[in-house]
Coordinates of C-alpha atoms in Angstrom, one line a residue:
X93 CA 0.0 0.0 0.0
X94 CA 1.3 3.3 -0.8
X95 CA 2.0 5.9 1.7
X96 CA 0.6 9.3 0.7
X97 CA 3.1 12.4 2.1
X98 CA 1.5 15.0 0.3
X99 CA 4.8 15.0 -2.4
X100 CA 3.6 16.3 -5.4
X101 CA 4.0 13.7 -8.9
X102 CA 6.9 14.3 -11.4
X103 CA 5.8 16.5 -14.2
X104 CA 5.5 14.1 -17.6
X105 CA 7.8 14.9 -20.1
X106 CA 10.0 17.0 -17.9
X107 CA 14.0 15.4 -16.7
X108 CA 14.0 14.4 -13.5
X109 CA 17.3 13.5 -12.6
X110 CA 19.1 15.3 -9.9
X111 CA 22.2 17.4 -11.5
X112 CA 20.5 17.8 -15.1
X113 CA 20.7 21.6 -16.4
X114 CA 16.5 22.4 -17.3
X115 CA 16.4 24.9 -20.0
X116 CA 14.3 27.1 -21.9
X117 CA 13.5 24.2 -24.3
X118 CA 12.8 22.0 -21.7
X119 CA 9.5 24.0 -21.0
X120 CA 8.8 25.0 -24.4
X121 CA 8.6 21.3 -25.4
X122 CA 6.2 20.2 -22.9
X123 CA 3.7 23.1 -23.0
X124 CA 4.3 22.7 -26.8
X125 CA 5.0 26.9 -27.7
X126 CA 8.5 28.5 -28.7
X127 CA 11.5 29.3 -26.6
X128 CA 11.1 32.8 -27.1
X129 CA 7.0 32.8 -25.7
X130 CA 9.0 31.1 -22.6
X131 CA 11.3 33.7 -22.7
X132 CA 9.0 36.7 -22.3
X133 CA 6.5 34.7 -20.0
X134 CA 9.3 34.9 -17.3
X135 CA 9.3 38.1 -18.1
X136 CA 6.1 39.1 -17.6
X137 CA 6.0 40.5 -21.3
X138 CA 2.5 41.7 -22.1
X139 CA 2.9 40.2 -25.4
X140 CA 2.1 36.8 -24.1
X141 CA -1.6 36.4 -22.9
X142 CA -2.1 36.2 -18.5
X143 CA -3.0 32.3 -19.0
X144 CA 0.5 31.0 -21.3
X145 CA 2.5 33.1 -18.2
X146 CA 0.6 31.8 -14.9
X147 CA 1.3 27.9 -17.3
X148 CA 5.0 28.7 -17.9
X149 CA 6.0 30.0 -14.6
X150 CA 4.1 27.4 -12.6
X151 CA 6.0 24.7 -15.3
X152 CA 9.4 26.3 -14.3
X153 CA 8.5 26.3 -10.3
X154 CA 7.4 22.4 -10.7
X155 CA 10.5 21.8 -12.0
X156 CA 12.7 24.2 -10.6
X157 CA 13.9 26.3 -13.3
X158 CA 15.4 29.5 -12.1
X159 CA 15.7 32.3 -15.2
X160 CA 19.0 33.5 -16.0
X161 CA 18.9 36.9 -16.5
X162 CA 22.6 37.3 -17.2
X163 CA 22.6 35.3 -20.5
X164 CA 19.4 36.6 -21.5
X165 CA 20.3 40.0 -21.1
X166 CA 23.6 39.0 -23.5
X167 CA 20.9 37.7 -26.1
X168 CA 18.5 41.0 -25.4
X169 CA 21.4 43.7 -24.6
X170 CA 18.7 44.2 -21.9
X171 CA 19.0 43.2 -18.1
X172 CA 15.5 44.1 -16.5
X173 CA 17.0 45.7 -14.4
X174 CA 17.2 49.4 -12.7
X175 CA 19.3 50.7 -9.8
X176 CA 18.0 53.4 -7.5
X177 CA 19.8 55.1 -5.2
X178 CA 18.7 57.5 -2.5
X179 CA 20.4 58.8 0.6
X180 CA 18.0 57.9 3.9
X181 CA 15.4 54.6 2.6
X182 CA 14.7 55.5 6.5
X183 CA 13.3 58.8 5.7
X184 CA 9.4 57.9 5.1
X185 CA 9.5 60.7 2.6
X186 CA 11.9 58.4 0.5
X187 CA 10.2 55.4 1.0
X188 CA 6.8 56.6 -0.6
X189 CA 8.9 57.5 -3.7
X190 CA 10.5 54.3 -3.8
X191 CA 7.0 52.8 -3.7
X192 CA 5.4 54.9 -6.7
X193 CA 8.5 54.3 -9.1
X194 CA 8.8 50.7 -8.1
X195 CA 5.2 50.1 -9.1
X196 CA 5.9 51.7 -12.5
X197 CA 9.0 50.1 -12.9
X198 CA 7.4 46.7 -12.0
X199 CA 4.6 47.2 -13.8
X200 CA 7.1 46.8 -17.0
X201 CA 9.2 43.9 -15.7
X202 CA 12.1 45.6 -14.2
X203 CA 13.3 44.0 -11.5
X204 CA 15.3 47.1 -8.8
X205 CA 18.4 46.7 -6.9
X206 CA 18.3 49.8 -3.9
X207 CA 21.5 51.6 -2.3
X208 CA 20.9 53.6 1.1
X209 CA 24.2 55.6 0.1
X210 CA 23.4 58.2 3.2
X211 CA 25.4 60.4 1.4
X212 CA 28.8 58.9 1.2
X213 CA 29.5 59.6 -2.9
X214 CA 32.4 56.9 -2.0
X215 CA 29.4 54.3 -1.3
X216 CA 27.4 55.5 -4.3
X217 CA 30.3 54.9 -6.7
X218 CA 30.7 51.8 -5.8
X219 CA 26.8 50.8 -6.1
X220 CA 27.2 52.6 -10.0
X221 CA 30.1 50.0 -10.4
X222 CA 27.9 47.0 -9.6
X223 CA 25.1 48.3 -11.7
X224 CA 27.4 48.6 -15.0
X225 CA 29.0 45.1 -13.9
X226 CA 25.5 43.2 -13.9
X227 CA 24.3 45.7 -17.5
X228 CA 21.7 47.6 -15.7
X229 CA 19.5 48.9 -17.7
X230 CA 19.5 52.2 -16.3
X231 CA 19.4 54.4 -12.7
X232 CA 17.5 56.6 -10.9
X233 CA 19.6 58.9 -8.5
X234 CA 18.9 60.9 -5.7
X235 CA 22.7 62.0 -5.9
X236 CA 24.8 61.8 -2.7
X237 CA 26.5 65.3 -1.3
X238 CA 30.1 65.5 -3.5
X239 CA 28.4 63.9 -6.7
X240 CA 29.7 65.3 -10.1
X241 CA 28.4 66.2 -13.2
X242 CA 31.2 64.5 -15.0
X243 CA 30.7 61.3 -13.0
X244 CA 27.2 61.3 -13.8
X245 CA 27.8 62.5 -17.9
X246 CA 29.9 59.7 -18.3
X247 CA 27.3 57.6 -17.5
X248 CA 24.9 58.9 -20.2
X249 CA 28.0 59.5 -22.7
X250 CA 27.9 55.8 -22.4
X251 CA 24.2 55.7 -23.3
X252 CA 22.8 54.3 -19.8
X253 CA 19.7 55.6 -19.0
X254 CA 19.5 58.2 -15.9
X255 CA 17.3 60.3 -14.2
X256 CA 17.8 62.4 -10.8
X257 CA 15.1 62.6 -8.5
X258 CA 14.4 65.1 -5.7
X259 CA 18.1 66.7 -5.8
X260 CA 20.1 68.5 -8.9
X261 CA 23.5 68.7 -10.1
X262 CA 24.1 71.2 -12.1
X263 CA 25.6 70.7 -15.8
X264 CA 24.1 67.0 -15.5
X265 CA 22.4 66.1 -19.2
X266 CA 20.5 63.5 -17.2
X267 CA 16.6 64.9 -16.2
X268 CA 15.9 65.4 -12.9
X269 CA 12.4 65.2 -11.5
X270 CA 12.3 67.2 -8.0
X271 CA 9.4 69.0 -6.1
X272 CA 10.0 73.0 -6.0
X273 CA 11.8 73.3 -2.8
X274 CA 12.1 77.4 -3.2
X275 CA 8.8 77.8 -3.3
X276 CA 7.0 75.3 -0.9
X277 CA 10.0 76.8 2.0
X278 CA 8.7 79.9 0.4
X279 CA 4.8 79.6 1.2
X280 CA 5.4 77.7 4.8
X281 CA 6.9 80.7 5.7
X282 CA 5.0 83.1 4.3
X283 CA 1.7 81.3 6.6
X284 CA 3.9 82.3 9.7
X285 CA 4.5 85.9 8.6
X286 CA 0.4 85.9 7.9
X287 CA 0.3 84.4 11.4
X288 CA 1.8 87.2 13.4
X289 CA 5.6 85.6 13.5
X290 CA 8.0 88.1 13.0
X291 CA 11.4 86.0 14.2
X292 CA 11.6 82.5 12.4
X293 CA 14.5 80.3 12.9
X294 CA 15.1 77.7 9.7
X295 CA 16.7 74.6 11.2
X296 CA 18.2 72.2 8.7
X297 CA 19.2 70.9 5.3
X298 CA 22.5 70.5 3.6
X299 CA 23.5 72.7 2.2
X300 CA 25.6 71.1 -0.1
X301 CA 22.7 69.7 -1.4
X302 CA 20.2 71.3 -4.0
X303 CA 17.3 71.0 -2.0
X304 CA 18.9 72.3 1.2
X305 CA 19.5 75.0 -0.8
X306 CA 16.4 75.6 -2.3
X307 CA 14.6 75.2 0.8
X308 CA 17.1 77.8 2.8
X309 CA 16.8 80.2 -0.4
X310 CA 12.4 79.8 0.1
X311 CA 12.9 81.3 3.4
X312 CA 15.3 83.6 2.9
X313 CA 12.6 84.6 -0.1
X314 CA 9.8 85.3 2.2
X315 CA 11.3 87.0 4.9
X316 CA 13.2 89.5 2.7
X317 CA 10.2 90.4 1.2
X318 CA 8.2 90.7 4.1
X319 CA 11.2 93.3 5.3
X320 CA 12.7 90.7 7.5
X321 CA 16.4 89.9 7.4
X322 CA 17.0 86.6 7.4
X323 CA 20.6 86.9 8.5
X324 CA 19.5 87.8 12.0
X325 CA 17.4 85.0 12.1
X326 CA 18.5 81.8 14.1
X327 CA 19.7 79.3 10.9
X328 CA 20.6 76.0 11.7
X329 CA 22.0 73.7 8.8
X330 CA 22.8 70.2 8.1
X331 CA 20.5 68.5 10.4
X332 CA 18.2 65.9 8.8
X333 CA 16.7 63.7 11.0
X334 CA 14.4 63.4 14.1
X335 CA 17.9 62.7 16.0
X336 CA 19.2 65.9 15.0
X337 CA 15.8 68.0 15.5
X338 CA 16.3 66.5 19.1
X339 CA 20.2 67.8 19.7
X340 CA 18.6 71.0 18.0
X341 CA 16.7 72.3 20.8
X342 CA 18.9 73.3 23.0
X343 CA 21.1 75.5 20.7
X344 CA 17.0 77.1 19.8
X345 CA 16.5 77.9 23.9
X346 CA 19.9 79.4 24.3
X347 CA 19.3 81.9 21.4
X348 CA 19.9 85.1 22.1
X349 CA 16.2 86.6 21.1
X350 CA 14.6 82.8 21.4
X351 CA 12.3 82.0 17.6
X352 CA 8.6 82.8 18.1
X353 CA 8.3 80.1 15.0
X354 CA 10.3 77.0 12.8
X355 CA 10.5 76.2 9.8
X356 CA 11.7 72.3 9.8
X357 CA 13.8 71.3 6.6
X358 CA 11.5 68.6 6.9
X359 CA 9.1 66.4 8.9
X360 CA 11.8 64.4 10.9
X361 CA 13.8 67.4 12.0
X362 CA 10.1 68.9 13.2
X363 CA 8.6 65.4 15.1
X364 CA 12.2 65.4 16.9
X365 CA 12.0 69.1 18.1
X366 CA 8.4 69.3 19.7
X367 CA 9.1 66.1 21.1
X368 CA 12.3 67.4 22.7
X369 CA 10.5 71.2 23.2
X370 CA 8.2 69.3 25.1
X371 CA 10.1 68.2 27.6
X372 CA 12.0 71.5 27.9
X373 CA 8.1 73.0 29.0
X374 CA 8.1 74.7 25.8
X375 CA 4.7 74.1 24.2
X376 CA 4.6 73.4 20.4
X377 CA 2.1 75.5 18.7
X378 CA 0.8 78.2 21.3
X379 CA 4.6 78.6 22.6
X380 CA 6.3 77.9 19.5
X381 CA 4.8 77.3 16.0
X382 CA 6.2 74.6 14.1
X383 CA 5.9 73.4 10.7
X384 CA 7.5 70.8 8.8
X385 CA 8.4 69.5 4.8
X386 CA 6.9 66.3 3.0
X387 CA 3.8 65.8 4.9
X388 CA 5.0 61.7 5.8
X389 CA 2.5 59.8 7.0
X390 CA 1.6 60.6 10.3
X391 CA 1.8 64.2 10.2
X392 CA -1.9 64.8 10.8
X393 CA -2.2 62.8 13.9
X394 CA 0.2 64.1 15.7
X395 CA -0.7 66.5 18.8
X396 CA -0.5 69.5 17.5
X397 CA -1.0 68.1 13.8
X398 CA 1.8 69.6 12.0
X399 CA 1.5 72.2 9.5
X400 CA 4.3 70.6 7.0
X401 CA 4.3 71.2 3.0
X402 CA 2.5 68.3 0.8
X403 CA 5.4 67.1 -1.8
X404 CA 3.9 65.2 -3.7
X405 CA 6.0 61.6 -3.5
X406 CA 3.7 59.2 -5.2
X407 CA 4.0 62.1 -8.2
X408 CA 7.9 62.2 -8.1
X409 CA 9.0 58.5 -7.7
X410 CA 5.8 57.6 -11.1
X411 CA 7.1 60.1 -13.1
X412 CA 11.0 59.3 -12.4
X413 CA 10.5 55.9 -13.1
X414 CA 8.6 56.9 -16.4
X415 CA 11.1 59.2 -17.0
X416 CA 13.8 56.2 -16.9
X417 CA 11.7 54.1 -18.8
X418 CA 11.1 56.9 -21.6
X419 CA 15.0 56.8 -22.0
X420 CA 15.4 52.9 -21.9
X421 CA 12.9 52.8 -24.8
X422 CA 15.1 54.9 -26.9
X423 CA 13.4 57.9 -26.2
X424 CA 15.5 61.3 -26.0
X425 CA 14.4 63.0 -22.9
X426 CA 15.5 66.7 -22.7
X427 CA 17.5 67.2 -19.4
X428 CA 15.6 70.2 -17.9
X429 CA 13.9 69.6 -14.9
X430 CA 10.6 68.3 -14.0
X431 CA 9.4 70.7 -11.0
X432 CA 6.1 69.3 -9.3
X433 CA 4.3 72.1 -7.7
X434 CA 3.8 71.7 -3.9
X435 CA 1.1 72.2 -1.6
X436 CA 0.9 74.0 1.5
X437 CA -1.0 72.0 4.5
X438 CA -2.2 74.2 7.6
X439 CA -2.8 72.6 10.5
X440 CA -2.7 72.8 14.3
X441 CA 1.5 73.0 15.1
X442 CA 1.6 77.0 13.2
X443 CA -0.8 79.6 15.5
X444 CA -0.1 82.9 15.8
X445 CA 2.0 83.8 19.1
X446 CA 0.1 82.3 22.2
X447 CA -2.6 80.6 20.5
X448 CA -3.5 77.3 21.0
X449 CA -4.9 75.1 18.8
X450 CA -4.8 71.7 19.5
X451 CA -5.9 70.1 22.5
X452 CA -3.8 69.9 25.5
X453 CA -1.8 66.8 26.4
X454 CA -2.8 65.3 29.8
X455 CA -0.2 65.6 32.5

């Protein structure tokens, strides 16, 4: 009597034999269709209809054929696959633009290799390297502080694919596709001068970096033109994460003239300060406003909600990765910038001076 254990039977017409090399063929002769229909059905090619893919890939898992992408890409001079590089997959800013361009790129077969470079160029050079090395079909950079135009040129002299996203490098003849950092720093700040704020510290950004640029330059903008020097304004620079918006606070309550209001290079820097403010018996909102950049989730629930600028990630990382894929077709993609327009989002952390507008905490 046989013993049933729940192994599943040998696929007819398939080798068997421990050590045998499965192929292509192998599959294409028992479901009885071309090599090349196998080919793009492990691809997920939308030239081969949903039923001959879910038959092919569950062929190749019964007999545990594993697709190699290497010697296919030699046959198709294309890899499926795409490098993106960022510098803080932590941020929660970054990660909802990694999630937009992924589904795009996904939804054409590319498969995506990631780097967390955190800004060492060293780090990101070396991630390049493995790209080119494995015949990447192209990359989408958020460039580290200390990246070159050459470096990057000689990329696209070379005829890979590239497109920056969220930070520029001037002189690149790659496309970049970025939120407009002057302006949204520019309309945060412009809401506290509305509110009554007349001394409004900017803490954060690197400055190295396009958008900590940008984002210094926004509210430098809207204090100069409200007739408000900036350069006797508290500035704080470099600081980019709720860690740093922490250490921040003290150097903020030791000012000379202490900052009625704060403009956060972004949302991490501005959950780490009234955390920190907090605790010092400093009240965010009534006793200092607040406001953030990105809008991450969990902005709105916080207590005050903060008042943070909307920049538009699921926009950014789409249209990066159709950028890319505009460029891997063939297409010639004009290197100017793609600027998405952001959005200003008032809520409870920006009052005027003594105001309070969220509930109070229980002791």
């Amino acid at each position: 009597m046989s013993e049933d254990n729940g192994s599943k039977s040998p696929t007819p017409g398939l080798p068997q034999k421990p050590g045998k090399r499965l192929t292509l063929g192998h599959i294409a002769d028992h479901l009885g269709i071309s090599t090349a229909t196998v080919s793009l059905a492990l691809r997920d090619s939308p030239l081969v209809a949903e039923e001959t893919r879910v038959k092919v890939k569950q062929t190749a898992e019964e007999i545990g054929y594993i697709y190699n992408r290497s010697a296919a890409s030699l046959r198709t001079s294309r890899s499926q696959i795409v490098g993106v590089a960022v510098h803080d997959i932590l941020n929660p800013y970054f990660a909802e633009v990694f999630s937009a361009l992924e589904d795009a790129l996904e939804e054409q077969g590319q498969m995506i290799f990631i780097c967390n470079h955190r800004d060492d160029v060293v780090r990101q050079r070396a991630f390049v390297n493995t790209l080119l090395q494995h015949r990447a079909d192209g990359l989408i950079l958020c460039p580290s502080v200390g990246t070159s135009a050459e470096e990057i040129n000689r990329l696209v002299d070379q005829g890979i694919p590239v497109t920056l996203v969220a930070r520029e490098v001037p002189g690149v003849w790659a496309p970049c596709v970025r939120g407009d950092d002057l302006a949204g720093t520019s309309l945060v700040t412009k809401h506290l001068i509305d509110q009554g704020h007349t001394n409004i510290a900017m803490v954060g950004g690197r400055r190295d970096s396009s958008t900590g640029r940008l984002r210094n330059a926004g509210w430098r903008k809207a204090l100069s033109e409200a007739g408000i020097d900036p350069d006797k304004q508290l500035d704080l620079p470099e600081l980019m994460t709720q860690a740093d918006g922490r250490a921040a606070v003290p150097e903020i309550l030791k000012a000379k003239v202490r900052p009625t209001a704060i403009v956060a290079f972004n949302d991490l820097v501005a959950f780490g300060m009234m955390t920190t403010l907090r605790r010092a018996g400093i009240e965010p909102g009534p006793d200092m406003a607040i406001t953030g950049y990105d809008d991450i989730d969990g902005a709105d629930a916080r207590t005050p909600a903060l008042t943070t600028i909307r920049n538009q990630p699921d926009k950014i990382g789409r249209l990066a990765a159709l950028t890319l894929l505009r460029q891997i077709a063939g297409e010639r993609v004009p290197n100017t910038p793609i600027v998405i327009e952001p959005e200003l989002k008032i809520r409870e952390s920006s009052p005027p001076p003594g105001v309070r507008l969220a509930p109070r905490l229980a002791e």
